[in-house]
């Protein structure tokens, strides 16, 4: 796990993720390599994170995803399933040069195939990039 003293201001990142006031947040893809400081800040902002086995409708999904985690389209579809109509998926992927990095073009292609539209990307921590996705309106 990464040290809690992450140089990125995690409270600022949580605000930029727009998670303040979100009723329920699900976390998918948790592993020992996630950014502990970011995850702790999210939990402090929203309370408990629901795990992927929950059947609740959620306002946001945090999807930690690495290249070796499987088919990105399938993972994004799994993240989309529990979303409320106005919910968002935050896809967290390792930054370029880090193990498990996923190319931005692959993220864009997979999100489109999963019926999601990427609306913004931000540096979530020293090792992770967050891509905000919403359900694409047809």
PDB file of C-alpha atoms in Angstrom:
ATOM      1  CA  UNK A   1       0.000   0.000   0.000  1.00  0.00           C
ATOM      2  CA  UNK A   2       1.097   3.539  -0.577  1.00  0.00           C
ATOM      3  CA  UNK A   3       2.112   5.662   2.370  1.00  0.00           C
ATOM      4  CA  UNK A   4      -0.691   7.758   3.853  1.00  0.00           C
ATOM      5  CA  UNK A   5       1.399  10.914   3.419  1.00  0.00           C
ATOM      6  CA  UNK A   6       0.590  11.191  -0.269  1.00  0.00           C
ATOM      7  CA  UNK A   7       1.842  14.453  -1.847  1.00  0.00           C
ATOM      8  CA  UNK A   8      -1.514  14.949  -3.577  1.00  0.00           C
ATOM      9  CA  UNK A   9      -4.023  16.827  -1.407  1.00  0.00           C
ATOM     10  CA  UNK A  10      -6.543  14.002  -1.055  1.00  0.00           C
ATOM     11  CA  UNK A  11      -9.303  16.164   0.420  1.00  0.00           C
ATOM     12  CA  UNK A  12      -9.077  18.351  -2.670  1.00  0.00           C
ATOM     13  CA  UNK A  13      -9.219  15.252  -4.868  1.00  0.00           C
ATOM     14  CA  UNK A  14     -12.305  13.973  -3.021  1.00  0.00           C
ATOM     15  CA  UNK A  15     -13.977  17.357  -3.673  1.00  0.00           C
ATOM     16  CA  UNK A  16     -13.000  17.204  -7.352  1.00  0.00           C
ATOM     17  CA  UNK A  17     -14.441  13.687  -7.509  1.00  0.00           C
ATOM     18  CA  UNK A  18     -17.731  15.272  -6.435  1.00  0.00           C
ATOM     19  CA  UNK A  19     -18.394  12.658  -3.773  1.00  0.00           C
ATOM     20  CA  UNK A  20     -19.500  15.042  -1.020  1.00  0.00           C
ATOM     21  CA  UNK A  21     -23.120  14.270  -0.285  1.00  0.00           C
ATOM     22  CA  UNK A  22     -23.271  11.125  -2.429  1.00  0.00           C
ATOM     23  CA  UNK A  23     -25.535   8.691  -0.597  1.00  0.00           C
ATOM     24  CA  UNK A  24     -23.899   5.404  -1.543  1.00  0.00           C
ATOM     25  CA  UNK A  25     -20.520   4.666  -3.121  1.00  0.00           C
ATOM     26  CA  UNK A  26     -19.477   1.207  -4.297  1.00  0.00           C
ATOM     27  CA  UNK A  27     -15.865   0.130  -4.593  1.00  0.00           C
ATOM     28  CA  UNK A  28     -14.777  -2.459  -7.141  1.00  0.00           C
ATOM     29  CA  UNK A  29     -11.255  -3.774  -7.677  1.00  0.00           C
ATOM     30  CA  UNK A  30      -9.817  -3.059  -4.234  1.00  0.00           C
ATOM     31  CA  UNK A  31      -6.376  -4.602  -3.753  1.00  0.00           C
ATOM     32  CA  UNK A  32      -3.233  -3.904  -1.750  1.00  0.00           C
ATOM     33  CA  UNK A  33      -1.927  -1.496  -4.421  1.00  0.00           C
ATOM     34  CA  UNK A  34      -4.740   1.083  -4.152  1.00  0.00           C
ATOM     35  CA  UNK A  35      -3.850   4.519  -2.815  1.00  0.00           C
ATOM     36  CA  UNK A  36      -4.559   4.216   0.911  1.00  0.00           C
ATOM     37  CA  UNK A  37      -4.686   7.983   1.560  1.00  0.00           C
ATOM     38  CA  UNK A  38      -7.153   8.584  -1.262  1.00  0.00           C
ATOM     39  CA  UNK A  39      -9.340   5.656  -0.207  1.00  0.00           C
ATOM     40  CA  UNK A  40      -9.343   6.829   3.429  1.00  0.00           C
ATOM     41  CA  UNK A  41     -10.311  10.361   2.349  1.00  0.00           C
ATOM     42  CA  UNK A  42     -13.192   8.985   0.269  1.00  0.00           C
ATOM     43  CA  UNK A  43     -14.406   6.907   3.224  1.00  0.00           C
ATOM     44  CA  UNK A  44     -14.209   9.980   5.490  1.00  0.00           C
ATOM     45  CA  UNK A  45     -16.264  11.957   2.939  1.00  0.00           C
ATOM     46  CA  UNK A  46     -18.973   9.376   2.203  1.00  0.00           C
ATOM     47  CA  UNK A  47     -18.860   6.860   5.025  1.00  0.00           C
ATOM     48  CA  UNK A  48     -18.673   3.158   4.360  1.00  0.00           C
ATOM     49  CA  UNK A  49     -17.886   1.945   0.832  1.00  0.00           C
ATOM     50  CA  UNK A  50     -20.196  -0.774  -0.445  1.00  0.00           C
ATOM     51  CA  UNK A  51     -18.479  -3.808  -1.910  1.00  0.00           C
ATOM     52  CA  UNK A  52     -19.209  -5.153  -5.360  1.00  0.00           C
ATOM     53  CA  UNK A  53     -21.541  -7.846  -3.960  1.00  0.00           C
ATOM     54  CA  UNK A  54     -24.015  -5.238  -2.707  1.00  0.00           C
ATOM     55  CA  UNK A  55     -27.324  -4.979  -4.560  1.00  0.00           C
ATOM     56  CA  UNK A  56     -27.909  -1.323  -3.632  1.00  0.00           C
ATOM     57  CA  UNK A  57     -28.332   1.422  -6.213  1.00  0.00           C
ATOM     58  CA  UNK A  58     -25.387   3.813  -5.843  1.00  0.00           C
ATOM     59  CA  UNK A  59     -24.551   7.373  -6.781  1.00  0.00           C
ATOM     60  CA  UNK A  60     -20.946   6.545  -7.606  1.00  0.00           C
ATOM     61  CA  UNK A  61     -18.658   3.603  -8.243  1.00  0.00           C
ATOM     62  CA  UNK A  62     -14.915   3.673  -7.629  1.00  0.00           C
ATOM     63  CA  UNK A  63     -13.437   1.139 -10.031  1.00  0.00           C
ATOM     64  CA  UNK A  64      -9.754   0.411  -9.373  1.00  0.00           C
ATOM     65  CA  UNK A  65      -8.533  -1.210 -12.567  1.00  0.00           C
ATOM     66  CA  UNK A  66      -5.201  -2.501 -13.834  1.00  0.00           C
ATOM     67  CA  UNK A  67      -4.301  -3.930 -17.252  1.00  0.00           C
ATOM     68  CA  UNK A  68      -4.208  -7.478 -15.852  1.00  0.00           C
ATOM     69  CA  UNK A  69      -7.650  -7.259 -14.197  1.00  0.00           C
ATOM     70  CA  UNK A  70      -9.515  -8.626 -17.196  1.00  0.00           C
ATOM     71  CA  UNK A  71     -11.672  -7.215 -19.959  1.00  0.00           C
ATOM     72  CA  UNK A  72     -12.177  -3.501 -19.317  1.00  0.00           C
ATOM     73  CA  UNK A  73     -15.547  -3.431 -21.099  1.00  0.00           C
ATOM     74  CA  UNK A  74     -16.870  -6.164 -18.780  1.00  0.00           C
ATOM     75  CA  UNK A  75     -15.488  -4.370 -15.718  1.00  0.00           C
ATOM     76  CA  UNK A  76     -17.110  -1.095 -16.779  1.00  0.00           C
ATOM     77  CA  UNK A  77     -20.434  -2.864 -17.412  1.00  0.00           C
ATOM     78  CA  UNK A  78     -20.214  -4.331 -13.888  1.00  0.00           C
ATOM     79  CA  UNK A  79     -19.569  -0.817 -12.552  1.00  0.00           C
ATOM     80  CA  UNK A  80     -22.475   0.629 -14.548  1.00  0.00           C
ATOM     81  CA  UNK A  81     -25.060  -1.914 -13.342  1.00  0.00           C
ATOM     82  CA  UNK A  82     -25.627  -0.533  -9.792  1.00  0.00           C
ATOM     83  CA  UNK A  83     -25.598   3.141 -10.849  1.00  0.00           C
ATOM     84  CA  UNK A  84     -28.484   5.478 -10.169  1.00  0.00           C
ATOM     85  CA  UNK A  85     -29.704   7.366 -13.266  1.00  0.00           C
ATOM     86  CA  UNK A  86     -27.451  10.325 -12.505  1.00  0.00           C
ATOM     87  CA  UNK A  87     -24.604   8.232 -11.063  1.00  0.00           C
ATOM     88  CA  UNK A  88     -20.954   8.321 -12.060  1.00  0.00           C
ATOM     89  CA  UNK A  89     -18.188   5.782 -12.441  1.00  0.00           C
ATOM     90  CA  UNK A  90     -14.710   6.865 -11.410  1.00  0.00           C
ATOM     91  CA  UNK A  91     -12.277   4.582 -13.209  1.00  0.00           C
ATOM     92  CA  UNK A  92      -8.964   4.625 -11.336  1.00  0.00           C
ATOM     93  CA  UNK A  93      -6.052   3.322 -13.401  1.00  0.00           C
ATOM     94  CA  UNK A  94      -2.298   3.317 -12.784  1.00  0.00           C
ATOM     95  CA  UNK A  95      -0.443   6.259 -14.301  1.00  0.00           C
ATOM     96  CA  UNK A  96       1.813   5.809 -17.332  1.00  0.00           C
ATOM     97  CA  UNK A  97       5.003   4.004 -16.364  1.00  0.00           C
ATOM     98  CA  UNK A  98       3.352   2.256 -13.410  1.00  0.00           C
ATOM     99  CA  UNK A  99       2.584  -1.491 -13.372  1.00  0.00           C
ATOM    100  CA  UNK A 100      -0.899  -2.194 -14.752  1.00  0.00           C
ATOM    101  CA  UNK A 101      -1.132   1.056 -16.777  1.00  0.00           C
ATOM    102  CA  UNK A 102      -3.967   1.123 -19.320  1.00  0.00           C
ATOM    103  CA  UNK A 103      -3.585   3.323 -22.397  1.00  0.00           C
ATOM    104  CA  UNK A 104      -6.067   6.240 -22.548  1.00  0.00           C
ATOM    105  CA  UNK A 105      -7.224   5.140 -26.028  1.00  0.00           C
ATOM    106  CA  UNK A 106      -8.126   1.716 -24.593  1.00  0.00           C
ATOM    107  CA  UNK A 107     -10.079   3.399 -21.778  1.00  0.00           C
ATOM    108  CA  UNK A 108     -12.006   5.543 -24.278  1.00  0.00           C
ATOM    109  CA  UNK A 109     -12.815   2.564 -26.506  1.00  0.00           C
ATOM    110  CA  UNK A 110     -13.918   0.381 -23.586  1.00  0.00           C
ATOM    111  CA  UNK A 111     -16.056   3.125 -22.062  1.00  0.00           C
ATOM    112  CA  UNK A 112     -17.869   3.677 -25.367  1.00  0.00           C
ATOM    113  CA  UNK A 113     -18.505  -0.059 -25.743  1.00  0.00           C
ATOM    114  CA  UNK A 114     -19.865  -0.157 -22.180  1.00  0.00           C
ATOM    115  CA  UNK A 115     -22.269   2.710 -22.936  1.00  0.00           C
ATOM    116  CA  UNK A 116     -20.326   5.205 -20.845  1.00  0.00           C
ATOM    117  CA  UNK A 117     -18.926   8.598 -21.754  1.00  0.00           C
ATOM    118  CA  UNK A 118     -15.758   9.954 -20.179  1.00  0.00           C
ATOM    119  CA  UNK A 119     -16.288  13.529 -18.999  1.00  0.00           C
ATOM    120  CA  UNK A 120     -13.003  14.400 -17.287  1.00  0.00           C
ATOM    121  CA  UNK A 121      -9.733  12.994 -16.030  1.00  0.00           C
ATOM    122  CA  UNK A 122      -7.691  14.070 -13.030  1.00  0.00           C
ATOM    123  CA  UNK A 123      -4.596  13.068 -11.103  1.00  0.00           C
ATOM    124  CA  UNK A 124      -6.059  11.226  -8.135  1.00  0.00           C
ATOM    125  CA  UNK A 125      -2.764  10.391  -6.436  1.00  0.00           C
ATOM    126  CA  UNK A 126       0.925   9.962  -7.264  1.00  0.00           C
ATOM    127  CA  UNK A 127       0.240   6.550  -8.854  1.00  0.00           C
ATOM    128  CA  UNK A 128      -3.403   6.729 -10.024  1.00  0.00           C
ATOM    129  CA  UNK A 129      -5.404   8.642 -12.629  1.00  0.00           C
ATOM    130  CA  UNK A 130      -9.189   8.984 -12.225  1.00  0.00           C
ATOM    131  CA  UNK A 131     -11.517   9.143 -15.236  1.00  0.00           C
ATOM    132  CA  UNK A 132     -15.093  10.313 -14.603  1.00  0.00           C
ATOM    133  CA  UNK A 133     -17.689   8.465 -16.661  1.00  0.00           C
ATOM    134  CA  UNK A 134     -21.430   8.867 -16.975  1.00  0.00           C
ATOM    135  CA  UNK A 135     -23.994   6.779 -18.813  1.00  0.00           C
ATOM    136  CA  UNK A 136     -24.028   7.938 -22.427  1.00  0.00           C
ATOM    137  CA  UNK A 137     -27.393   9.344 -23.431  1.00  0.00           C
ATOM    138  CA  UNK A 138     -28.641   8.158 -26.791  1.00  0.00           C
TER     139      UNK A 138
END
